[in-house]
Amino acid sequence: MATPISFFRGTAPTTLTTAYTVPETGTAIVTNIVATNPGTAVGSVVVKLDGVEILPAVGIAAKGVLTLEINQVIAEKKTIQVQGSGSACTLHVCGVEVV
């Protein structure tokens, strides 16, 4: 059964952090990533799916928004990792979990 899920939603941590690990008997599909920078200085975000950078320190302008519509499958026991720069960038990574 596929269940919609928010893999990560909040202020991006300043160190690379595992936000989600796919269950042992499941698969995850990331469908959307939204990054915002409500600050007044340029920021950046990193999103890795199974160790591969989907957003490799992508710059986000002050008061800027980035949206990415994707369909990336992540196998069991693999991770989604997130990181942001010193500005208060936020991330929303969502999709479906298939267990």
mmCIF file of N, CA, C and O in Angstrom:
data_model
loop_
_atom_site.group_PDB
_atom_site.id
_atom_site.type_symbol
_atom_site.label_atom_id
_atom_site.label_comp_id
_atom_site.label_asym_id
_atom_site.label_seq_id
_atom_site.Cartn_x
_atom_site.Cartn_y
_atom_site.Cartn_z
ATOM 1 N N MET A 1 0.834 -1.173 0.000
ATOM 2 C CA MET A 1 0.000 0.000 0.000
ATOM 3 C C MET A 1 0.883 1.241 0.000
ATOM 4 O O MET A 1 1.854 1.333 0.747
ATOM 5 N N ALA A 2 0.566 2.203 -0.840
ATOM 6 C CA ALA A 2 1.307 3.466 -0.906
ATOM 7 C C ALA A 2 0.646 4.493 0.007
ATOM 8 O O ALA A 2 -0.558 4.723 -0.076
ATOM 9 N N THR A 3 1.465 5.095 0.861
ATOM 10 C CA THR A 3 0.972 6.083 1.810
ATOM 11 C C THR A 3 1.709 7.396 1.589
ATOM 12 O O THR A 3 2.947 7.426 1.638
ATOM 13 N N PRO A 4 0.974 8.509 1.368
ATOM 14 C CA PRO A 4 1.645 9.806 1.265
ATOM 15 C C PRO A 4 2.394 10.108 2.567
ATOM 16 O O PRO A 4 1.905 9.796 3.656
ATOM 17 N N ILE A 5 3.568 10.718 2.437
ATOM 18 C CA ILE A 5 4.382 10.982 3.625
ATOM 19 C C ILE A 5 5.227 12.234 3.422
ATOM 20 O O ILE A 5 5.651 12.539 2.309
ATOM 21 N N SER A 6 5.449 12.935 4.512
ATOM 22 C CA SER A 6 6.408 14.035 4.535
ATOM 23 C C SER A 6 7.697 13.470 5.125
ATOM 24 O O SER A 6 7.758 13.150 6.309
ATOM 25 N N PHE A 7 8.713 13.316 4.304
ATOM 26 C CA PHE A 7 9.978 12.744 4.760
ATOM 27 C C PHE A 7 10.745 13.724 5.647
ATOM 28 O O PHE A 7 11.439 13.335 6.567
ATOM 29 N N PHE A 8 10.638 15.017 5.336
ATOM 30 C CA PHE A 8 11.260 16.056 6.151
ATOM 31 C C PHE A 8 10.500 17.344 5.928
ATOM 32 O O PHE A 8 10.181 17.690 4.789
ATOM 33 N N ARG A 9 10.265 18.064 7.022
ATOM 34 C CA ARG A 9 9.620 19.372 6.915
ATOM 35 C C ARG A 9 10.108 20.221 8.075
ATOM 36 O O ARG A 9 9.879 19.885 9.234
ATOM 37 N N GLY A 10 10.821 21.298 7.744
ATOM 38 C CA GLY A 10 11.305 22.184 8.794
ATOM 39 C C GLY A 10 12.554 22.926 8.370
ATOM 40 O O GLY A 10 12.953 22.905 7.206
ATOM 41 N N THR A 11 13.166 23.576 9.342
ATOM 42 C CA THR A 11 14.410 24.295 9.094
ATOM 43 C C THR A 11 15.520 23.279 8.831
ATOM 44 O O THR A 11 15.685 22.324 9.586
ATOM 45 N N ALA A 12 16.251 23.485 7.771
ATOM 46 C CA ALA A 12 17.321 22.556 7.403
ATOM 47 C C ALA A 12 18.449 22.645 8.427
ATOM 48 O O ALA A 12 18.919 23.741 8.741
ATOM 49 N N PRO A 13 18.880 21.514 8.968
ATOM 50 C CA PRO A 13 19.977 21.531 9.938
ATOM 51 C C PRO A 13 21.283 21.953 9.274
ATOM 52 O O PRO A 13 21.476 21.755 8.079
ATOM 53 N N THR A 14 22.197 22.526 10.050
ATOM 54 C CA THR A 14 23.448 23.022 9.482
ATOM 55 C C THR A 14 24.486 21.924 9.267
ATOM 56 O O THR A 14 25.521 22.175 8.651
ATOM 57 N N THR A 15 24.217 20.720 9.752
ATOM 58 C CA THR A 15 25.082 19.576 9.450
ATOM 59 C C THR A 15 24.248 18.539 8.701
ATOM 60 O O THR A 15 23.030 18.458 8.896
ATOM 61 N N LEU A 16 24.898 17.762 7.856
ATOM 62 C CA LEU A 16 24.194 16.749 7.083
ATOM 63 C C LEU A 16 23.516 15.771 8.049
ATOM 64 O O LEU A 16 24.177 15.163 8.885
ATOM 65 N N THR A 17 22.208 15.652 7.934
ATOM 66 C CA THR A 17 21.402 14.887 8.883
ATOM 67 C C THR A 17 20.505 13.907 8.144
ATOM 68 O O THR A 17 19.881 14.270 7.140
ATOM 69 N N THR A 18 20.417 12.683 8.638
ATOM 70 C CA THR A 18 19.494 11.712 8.067
ATOM 71 C C THR A 18 18.084 12.074 8.511
ATOM 72 O O THR A 18 17.777 12.069 9.702
ATOM 73 N N ALA A 19 17.237 12.389 7.542
ATOM 74 C CA ALA A 19 15.862 12.788 7.825
ATOM 75 C C ALA A 19 14.903 11.607 7.791
ATOM 76 O O ALA A 19 13.859 11.616 8.444
ATOM 77 N N TYR A 20 15.270 10.571 7.038
ATOM 78 C CA TYR A 20 14.366 9.435 6.846
ATOM 79 C C TYR A 20 15.174 8.228 6.387
ATOM 80 O O TYR A 20 16.095 8.359 5.586
ATOM 81 N N THR A 21 14.789 7.074 6.895
ATOM 82 C CA THR A 21 15.356 5.805 6.438
ATOM 83 C C THR A 21 14.209 4.916 5.964
ATOM 84 O O THR A 21 13.222 4.745 6.686
ATOM 85 N N VAL A 22 14.332 4.367 4.769
ATOM 86 C CA VAL A 22 13.297 3.504 4.204
ATOM 87 C C VAL A 22 13.198 2.231 5.052
ATOM 88 O O VAL A 22 14.218 1.635 5.387
ATOM 89 N N PRO A 23 11.961 1.806 5.400
ATOM 90 C CA PRO A 23 11.802 0.571 6.174
ATOM 91 C C PRO A 23 12.401 -0.640 5.458
ATOM 92 O O PRO A 23 12.527 -0.655 4.230
ATOM 93 N N GLU A 24 12.735 -1.664 6.247
ATOM 94 C CA GLU A 24 13.379 -2.865 5.702
ATOM 95 C C GLU A 24 12.584 -3.552 4.602
ATOM 96 O O GLU A 24 13.148 -4.163 3.713
ATOM 97 N N THR A 25 11.285 -3.500 4.671
ATOM 98 C CA THR A 25 10.462 -4.192 3.670
ATOM 99 C C THR A 25 9.723 -3.200 2.780
ATOM 100 O O THR A 25 8.636 -3.488 2.304
ATOM 101 N N GLY A 26 10.310 -2.043 2.555
ATOM 102 C CA GLY A 26 9.585 -1.029 1.803
ATOM 103 C C GLY A 26 10.404 -0.339 0.744
ATOM 104 O O GLY A 26 11.578 -0.643 0.507
ATOM 105 N N THR A 27 9.752 0.613 0.117
ATOM 106 C CA THR A 27 10.338 1.487 -0.885
ATOM 107 C C THR A 27 9.763 2.873 -0.649
ATOM 108 O O THR A 27 8.630 3.009 -0.199
ATOM 109 N N ALA A 28 10.528 3.885 -0.938
ATOM 110 C CA ALA A 28 10.035 5.258 -0.849
ATOM 111 C C ALA A 28 10.198 5.915 -2.210
ATOM 112 O O ALA A 28 11.129 5.593 -2.959
ATOM 113 N N ILE A 29 9.287 6.816 -2.522
ATOM 114 C CA ILE A 29 9.365 7.580 -3.766
ATOM 115 C C ILE A 29 9.256 9.051 -3.404
ATOM 116 O O ILE A 29 8.240 9.490 -2.860
ATOM 117 N N VAL A 30 10.321 9.807 -3.665
ATOM 118 C CA VAL A 30 10.307 11.245 -3.431
ATOM 119 C C VAL A 30 9.701 11.895 -4.663
ATOM 120 O O VAL A 30 10.149 11.661 -5.786
ATOM 121 N N THR A 31 8.664 12.705 -4.447
ATOM 122 C CA THR A 31 7.970 13.334 -5.574
ATOM 123 C C THR A 31 8.141 14.848 -5.627
ATOM 124 O O THR A 31 8.044 15.427 -6.696
ATOM 125 N N ASN A 32 8.379 15.469 -4.473
ATOM 126 C CA ASN A 32 8.476 16.928 -4.430
ATOM 127 C C ASN A 32 9.492 17.373 -3.386
ATOM 128 O O ASN A 32 9.537 16.815 -2.296
ATOM 129 N N ILE A 33 10.253 18.397 -3.745
ATOM 130 C CA ILE A 33 11.125 19.065 -2.786
ATOM 131 C C ILE A 33 10.883 20.561 -2.943
ATOM 132 O O ILE A 33 10.931 21.090 -4.056
ATOM 133 N N VAL A 34 10.617 21.223 -1.823
ATOM 134 C CA VAL A 34 10.460 22.673 -1.814
ATOM 135 C C VAL A 34 11.456 23.222 -0.809
ATOM 136 O O VAL A 34 11.520 22.759 0.329
ATOM 137 N N ALA A 35 12.250 24.195 -1.238
ATOM 138 C CA ALA A 35 13.209 24.857 -0.354
ATOM 139 C C ALA A 35 12.904 26.353 -0.359
ATOM 140 O O ALA A 35 12.657 26.928 -1.422
ATOM 141 N N THR A 36 12.905 26.944 0.814
ATOM 142 C CA THR A 36 12.664 28.386 0.913
ATOM 143 C C THR A 36 13.749 29.021 1.772
ATOM 144 O O THR A 36 14.364 28.362 2.610
ATOM 145 N N ASN A 37 13.948 30.301 1.543
ATOM 146 C CA ASN A 37 14.900 31.066 2.343
ATOM 147 C C ASN A 37 14.203 32.338 2.808
ATOM 148 O O ASN A 37 14.160 33.325 2.083
ATOM 149 N N PRO A 38 13.636 32.323 4.006
ATOM 150 C CA PRO A 38 12.951 33.512 4.505
ATOM 151 C C PRO A 38 13.906 34.607 4.979
ATOM 152 O O PRO A 38 13.481 35.709 5.293
ATOM 153 N N GLY A 39 15.211 34.315 4.997
ATOM 154 C CA GLY A 39 16.201 35.265 5.493
ATOM 155 C C GLY A 39 16.519 36.375 4.513
ATOM 156 O O GLY A 39 15.980 36.460 3.406
ATOM 157 N N THR A 40 17.455 37.231 4.920
ATOM 158 C CA THR A 40 17.853 38.375 4.093
ATOM 159 C C THR A 40 19.204 38.161 3.409
ATOM 160 O O THR A 40 19.678 39.037 2.701
ATOM 161 N N ALA A 41 19.823 37.002 3.629
ATOM 162 C CA ALA A 41 21.085 36.665 2.969
ATOM 163 C C ALA A 41 20.890 35.385 2.153
ATOM 164 O O ALA A 41 20.007 34.585 2.446
ATOM 165 N N VAL A 42 21.714 35.201 1.145
ATOM 166 C CA VAL A 42 21.658 33.993 0.323
ATOM 167 C C VAL A 42 21.944 32.772 1.201
ATOM 168 O O VAL A 42 22.798 32.821 2.083
ATOM 169 N N GLY A 43 21.213 31.696 0.973
ATOM 170 C CA GLY A 43 21.439 30.449 1.694
ATOM 171 C C GLY A 43 21.637 29.323 0.697
ATOM 172 O O GLY A 43 21.633 29.535 -0.520
ATOM 173 N N SER A 44 21.793 28.107 1.210
ATOM 174 C CA SER A 44 21.905 26.951 0.321
ATOM 175 C C SER A 44 21.363 25.715 1.021
ATOM 176 O O SER A 44 21.273 25.669 2.244
ATOM 177 N N VAL A 45 20.984 24.725 0.212
ATOM 178 C CA VAL A 45 20.473 23.463 0.748
ATOM 179 C C VAL A 45 21.109 22.290 0.017
ATOM 180 O O VAL A 45 21.489 22.394 -1.147
ATOM 181 N N VAL A 46 21.219 21.191 0.749
ATOM 182 C CA VAL A 46 21.702 19.924 0.197
ATOM 183 C C VAL A 46 20.633 18.886 0.497
ATOM 184 O O VAL A 46 20.125 18.820 1.619
ATOM 185 N N VAL A 47 20.276 18.091 -0.517
ATOM 186 C CA VAL A 47 19.400 16.938 -0.312
ATOM 187 C C VAL A 47 20.067 15.759 -1.014
ATOM 188 O O VAL A 47 20.402 15.841 -2.202
ATOM 189 N N LYS A 48 20.267 14.674 -0.247
ATOM 190 C CA LYS A 48 20.860 13.453 -0.798
ATOM 191 C C LYS A 48 19.851 12.319 -0.680
ATOM 192 O O LYS A 48 19.243 12.135 0.375
ATOM 193 N N LEU A 49 19.687 11.572 -1.765
ATOM 194 C CA LEU A 49 18.855 10.375 -1.787
ATOM 195 C C LEU A 49 19.788 9.194 -1.987
ATOM 196 O O LEU A 49 20.465 9.111 -3.013
ATOM 197 N N ASP A 50 19.867 8.327 -0.999
ATOM 198 C CA ASP A 50 20.765 7.172 -1.043
ATOM 199 C C ASP A 50 22.202 7.604 -1.335
ATOM 200 O O ASP A 50 22.915 6.998 -2.124
ATOM 201 N N GLY A 51 22.632 8.703 -0.704
ATOM 202 C CA GLY A 51 23.997 9.189 -0.855
ATOM 203 C C GLY A 51 24.265 10.009 -2.100
ATOM 204 O O GLY A 51 25.350 10.550 -2.260
ATOM 205 N N VAL A 52 23.288 10.124 -2.993
ATOM 206 C CA VAL A 52 23.460 10.878 -4.232
ATOM 207 C C VAL A 52 22.843 12.266 -4.062
ATOM 208 O O VAL A 52 21.682 12.399 -3.681
ATOM 209 N N GLU A 53 23.621 13.285 -4.353
ATOM 210 C CA GLU A 53 23.130 14.654 -4.202
ATOM 211 C C GLU A 53 22.120 14.995 -5.296
ATOM 212 O O GLU A 53 22.463 15.054 -6.472
ATOM 213 N N ILE A 54 20.889 15.199 -4.874
ATOM 214 C CA ILE A 54 19.842 15.657 -5.785
ATOM 215 C C ILE A 54 19.884 17.184 -5.850
ATOM 216 O O ILE A 54 19.704 17.780 -6.892
ATOM 217 N N LEU A 55 20.115 17.806 -4.700
ATOM 218 C CA LEU A 55 20.365 19.251 -4.617
ATOM 219 C C LEU A 55 21.738 19.418 -3.959
ATOM 220 O O LEU A 55 21.868 19.287 -2.748
ATOM 221 N N PRO A 56 22.777 19.694 -4.750
ATOM 222 C CA PRO A 56 24.139 19.754 -4.219
ATOM 223 C C PRO A 56 24.546 21.170 -3.800
ATOM 224 O O PRO A 56 25.156 21.897 -4.568
ATOM 225 N N ALA A 57 24.161 21.578 -2.591
ATOM 226 C CA ALA A 57 24.456 22.930 -2.089
ATOM 227 C C ALA A 57 23.912 23.991 -3.048
ATOM 228 O O ALA A 57 24.598 24.932 -3.423
ATOM 229 N N VAL A 58 22.661 23.815 -3.429
ATOM 230 C CA VAL A 58 21.998 24.739 -4.348
ATOM 231 C C VAL A 58 21.694 26.046 -3.617
ATOM 232 O O VAL A 58 21.129 26.037 -2.519
ATOM 233 N N GLY A 59 22.083 27.159 -4.216
ATOM 234 C CA GLY A 59 21.841 28.475 -3.628
ATOM 235 C C GLY A 59 20.369 28.867 -3.691
ATOM 236 O O GLY A 59 19.708 28.630 -4.703
ATOM 237 N N ILE A 60 19.892 29.446 -2.595
ATOM 238 C CA ILE A 60 18.524 29.961 -2.525
ATOM 239 C C ILE A 60 18.631 31.449 -2.204
ATOM 240 O O ILE A 60 19.180 31.830 -1.162
ATOM 241 N N ALA A 61 18.133 32.293 -3.094
ATOM 242 C CA ALA A 61 18.199 33.742 -2.885
ATOM 243 C C ALA A 61 17.438 34.143 -1.628
ATOM 244 O O ALA A 61 16.525 33.438 -1.184
ATOM 245 N N ALA A 62 17.812 35.264 -1.054
ATOM 246 C CA ALA A 62 17.073 35.802 0.086
ATOM 247 C C ALA A 62 15.608 35.952 -0.320
ATOM 248 O O ALA A 62 15.302 36.415 -1.419
ATOM 249 N N LYS A 63 14.718 35.483 0.532
ATOM 250 C CA LYS A 63 13.269 35.482 0.284
ATOM 251 C C LYS A 63 12.897 34.620 -0.921
ATOM 252 O O LYS A 63 11.818 34.767 -1.488
ATOM 253 N N GLY A 64 13.773 33.702 -1.321
ATOM 254 C CA GLY A 64 13.558 32.887 -2.515
ATOM 255 C C GLY A 64 12.918 31.539 -2.227
ATOM 256 O O GLY A 64 12.864 31.068 -1.089
ATOM 257 N N VAL A 65 12.419 30.929 -3.307
ATOM 258 C CA VAL A 65 11.780 29.618 -3.251
ATOM 259 C C VAL A 65 12.307 28.773 -4.408
ATOM 260 O O VAL A 65 12.476 29.277 -5.521
ATOM 261 N N LEU A 66 12.560 27.498 -4.139
ATOM 262 C CA LEU A 66 12.941 26.547 -5.174
ATOM 263 C C LEU A 66 11.992 25.362 -5.064
ATOM 264 O O LEU A 66 11.759 24.863 -3.962
ATOM 265 N N THR A 67 11.431 24.930 -6.187
ATOM 266 C CA THR A 67 10.591 23.729 -6.182
ATOM 267 C C THR A 67 11.158 22.736 -7.186
ATOM 268 O O THR A 67 11.629 23.118 -8.261
ATOM 269 N N LEU A 68 11.105 21.462 -6.810
ATOM 270 C CA LEU A 68 11.616 20.404 -7.671
ATOM 271 C C LEU A 68 10.592 19.280 -7.686
ATOM 272 O O LEU A 68 10.277 18.708 -6.645
ATOM 273 N N GLU A 69 10.051 19.001 -8.851
ATOM 274 C CA GLU A 69 9.093 17.908 -9.046
ATOM 275 C C GLU A 69 9.869 16.735 -9.629
ATOM 276 O O GLU A 69 10.412 16.841 -10.728
ATOM 277 N N ILE A 70 9.952 15.630 -8.871
ATOM 278 C CA ILE A 70 10.737 14.482 -9.303
ATOM 279 C C ILE A 70 9.980 13.194 -8.978
ATOM 280 O O ILE A 70 8.964 13.214 -8.299
ATOM 281 N N ASN A 71 10.472 12.092 -9.463
ATOM 282 C CA ASN A 71 9.982 10.764 -9.109
ATOM 283 C C ASN A 71 11.195 9.866 -8.936
ATOM 284 O O ASN A 71 11.615 9.190 -9.868
ATOM 285 N N GLN A 72 11.755 9.884 -7.727
ATOM 286 C CA GLN A 72 12.968 9.134 -7.438
ATOM 287 C C GLN A 72 12.671 8.036 -6.430
ATOM 288 O O GLN A 72 12.203 8.311 -5.316
ATOM 289 N N VAL A 73 12.939 6.797 -6.805
ATOM 290 C CA VAL A 73 12.691 5.632 -5.953
ATOM 291 C C VAL A 73 13.918 5.393 -5.078
ATOM 292 O O VAL A 73 15.051 5.460 -5.551
ATOM 293 N N ILE A 74 13.654 5.107 -3.808
ATOM 294 C CA ILE A 74 14.724 4.795 -2.868
ATOM 295 C C ILE A 74 14.428 3.413 -2.282
ATOM 296 O O ILE A 74 13.329 3.171 -1.786
ATOM 297 N N ALA A 75 15.401 2.535 -2.340
ATOM 298 C CA ALA A 75 15.226 1.149 -1.896
ATOM 299 C C ALA A 75 15.262 1.030 -0.373
ATOM 300 O O ALA A 75 15.644 1.958 0.340
ATOM 301 N N GLU A 76 14.897 -0.161 0.096
ATOM 302 C CA GLU A 76 14.856 -0.432 1.534
ATOM 303 C C GLU A 76 16.196 -0.152 2.212
ATOM 304 O O GLU A 76 17.255 -0.348 1.623
ATOM 305 N N LYS A 77 16.116 0.367 3.425
ATOM 306 C CA LYS A 77 17.254 0.694 4.287
ATOM 307 C C LYS A 77 18.089 1.871 3.796
ATOM 308 O O LYS A 77 19.094 2.210 4.409
ATOM 309 N N LYS A 78 17.728 2.507 2.687
ATOM 310 C CA LYS A 78 18.460 3.668 2.187
ATOM 311 C C LYS A 78 17.899 4.932 2.852
ATOM 312 O O LYS A 78 16.832 4.917 3.458
ATOM 313 N N THR A 79 18.632 6.046 2.728
ATOM 314 C CA THR A 79 18.279 7.246 3.483
ATOM 315 C C THR A 79 18.035 8.478 2.622
ATOM 316 O O THR A 79 18.478 8.552 1.468
ATOM 317 N N ILE A 80 17.362 9.438 3.250
ATOM 318 C CA ILE A 80 17.242 10.803 2.732
ATOM 319 C C ILE A 80 17.979 11.683 3.731
ATOM 320 O O ILE A 80 17.696 11.632 4.931
ATOM 321 N N GLN A 81 18.948 12.461 3.238
ATOM 322 C CA GLN A 81 19.710 13.354 4.102
ATOM 323 C C GLN A 81 19.506 14.791 3.663
ATOM 324 O O GLN A 81 19.370 15.059 2.457
ATOM 325 N N VAL A 82 19.504 15.705 4.637
ATOM 326 C CA VAL A 82 19.279 17.125 4.353
ATOM 327 C C VAL A 82 20.289 17.980 5.108
ATOM 328 O O VAL A 82 20.799 17.584 6.151
ATOM 329 N N GLN A 83 20.541 19.169 4.551
ATOM 330 C CA GLN A 83 21.430 20.134 5.197
ATOM 331 C C GLN A 83 21.144 21.509 4.624
ATOM 332 O O GLN A 83 20.772 21.654 3.455
ATOM 333 N N GLY A 84 21.333 22.537 5.441
ATOM 334 C CA GLY A 84 21.177 23.910 4.987
ATOM 335 C C GLY A 84 22.351 24.752 5.439
ATOM 336 O O GLY A 84 23.116 24.353 6.311
ATOM 337 N N SER A 85 22.470 25.918 4.840
ATOM 338 C CA SER A 85 23.547 26.823 5.235
ATOM 339 C C SER A 85 23.131 27.572 6.499
ATOM 340 O O SER A 85 22.053 27.353 7.038
ATOM 341 N N GLY A 86 23.974 28.498 6.914
ATOM 342 C CA GLY A 86 23.720 29.251 8.136
ATOM 343 C C GLY A 86 22.466 30.098 8.115
ATOM 344 O O GLY A 86 21.929 30.425 9.162
ATOM 345 N N SER A 87 21.969 30.479 6.929
ATOM 346 C CA SER A 87 20.699 31.200 6.899
ATOM 347 C C SER A 87 19.585 30.193 7.199
ATOM 348 O O SER A 87 19.766 28.999 7.071
ATOM 349 N N ALA A 88 18.460 30.653 7.583
ATOM 350 C CA ALA A 88 17.393 29.755 8.056
ATOM 351 C C ALA A 88 16.588 29.151 6.911
ATOM 352 O O ALA A 88 15.374 29.291 6.846
ATOM 353 N N CYS A 89 17.236 28.441 6.004
ATOM 354 C CA CYS A 89 16.529 27.792 4.902
ATOM 355 C C CYS A 89 15.641 26.679 5.443
ATOM 356 O O CYS A 89 16.002 25.981 6.387
ATOM 357 N N THR A 90 14.485 26.525 4.833
ATOM 358 C CA THR A 90 13.583 25.448 5.215
ATOM 359 C C THR A 90 13.414 24.496 4.041
ATOM 360 O O THR A 90 13.565 24.887 2.880
ATOM 361 N N LEU A 91 13.096 23.254 4.362
ATOM 362 C CA LEU A 91 12.907 22.220 3.344
ATOM 363 C C LEU A 91 11.620 21.461 3.615
ATOM 364 O O LEU A 91 11.253 21.242 4.772
ATOM 365 N N HIS A 92 10.961 21.054 2.547
ATOM 366 C CA HIS A 92 9.836 20.115 2.619
ATOM 367 C C HIS A 92 10.110 19.069 1.538
ATOM 368 O O HIS A 92 10.130 19.380 0.351
ATOM 369 N N VAL A 93 10.353 17.848 1.994
ATOM 370 C CA VAL A 93 10.614 16.721 1.097
ATOM 371 C C VAL A 93 9.470 15.744 1.302
ATOM 372 O O VAL A 93 9.261 15.254 2.410
ATOM 373 N N CYS A 94 8.699 15.477 0.241
ATOM 374 C CA CYS A 94 7.549 14.596 0.408
ATOM 375 C C CYS A 94 7.442 13.598 -0.740
ATOM 376 O O CYS A 94 8.143 13.693 -1.732
ATOM 377 N N GLY A 95 6.544 12.633 -0.553
ATOM 378 C CA GLY A 95 6.341 11.609 -1.556
ATOM 379 C C GLY A 95 5.450 10.515 -1.012
ATOM 380 O O GLY A 95 4.513 10.803 -0.276
ATOM 381 N N VAL A 96 5.780 9.263 -1.344
ATOM 382 C CA VAL A 96 4.993 8.137 -0.855
ATOM 383 C C VAL A 96 5.916 7.046 -0.329
ATOM 384 O O VAL A 96 7.042 6.891 -0.786
ATOM 385 N N GLU A 97 5.403 6.323 0.642
ATOM 386 C CA GLU A 97 6.082 5.175 1.195
ATOM 387 C C GLU A 97 5.276 3.943 0.810
ATOM 388 O O GLU A 97 4.069 3.905 1.018
ATOM 389 N N VAL A 98 5.942 2.949 0.241
ATOM 390 C CA VAL A 98 5.281 1.719 -0.192
ATOM 391 C C VAL A 98 5.830 0.589 0.687
ATOM 392 O O VAL A 98 7.007 0.272 0.630
ATOM 393 N N VAL A 99 4.932 0.006 1.476
ATOM 394 C CA VAL A 99 5.354 -1.057 2.391
ATOM 395 C C VAL A 99 4.559 -2.306 2.097
ATOM 396 O O VAL A 99 3.403 -2.263 1.765
#
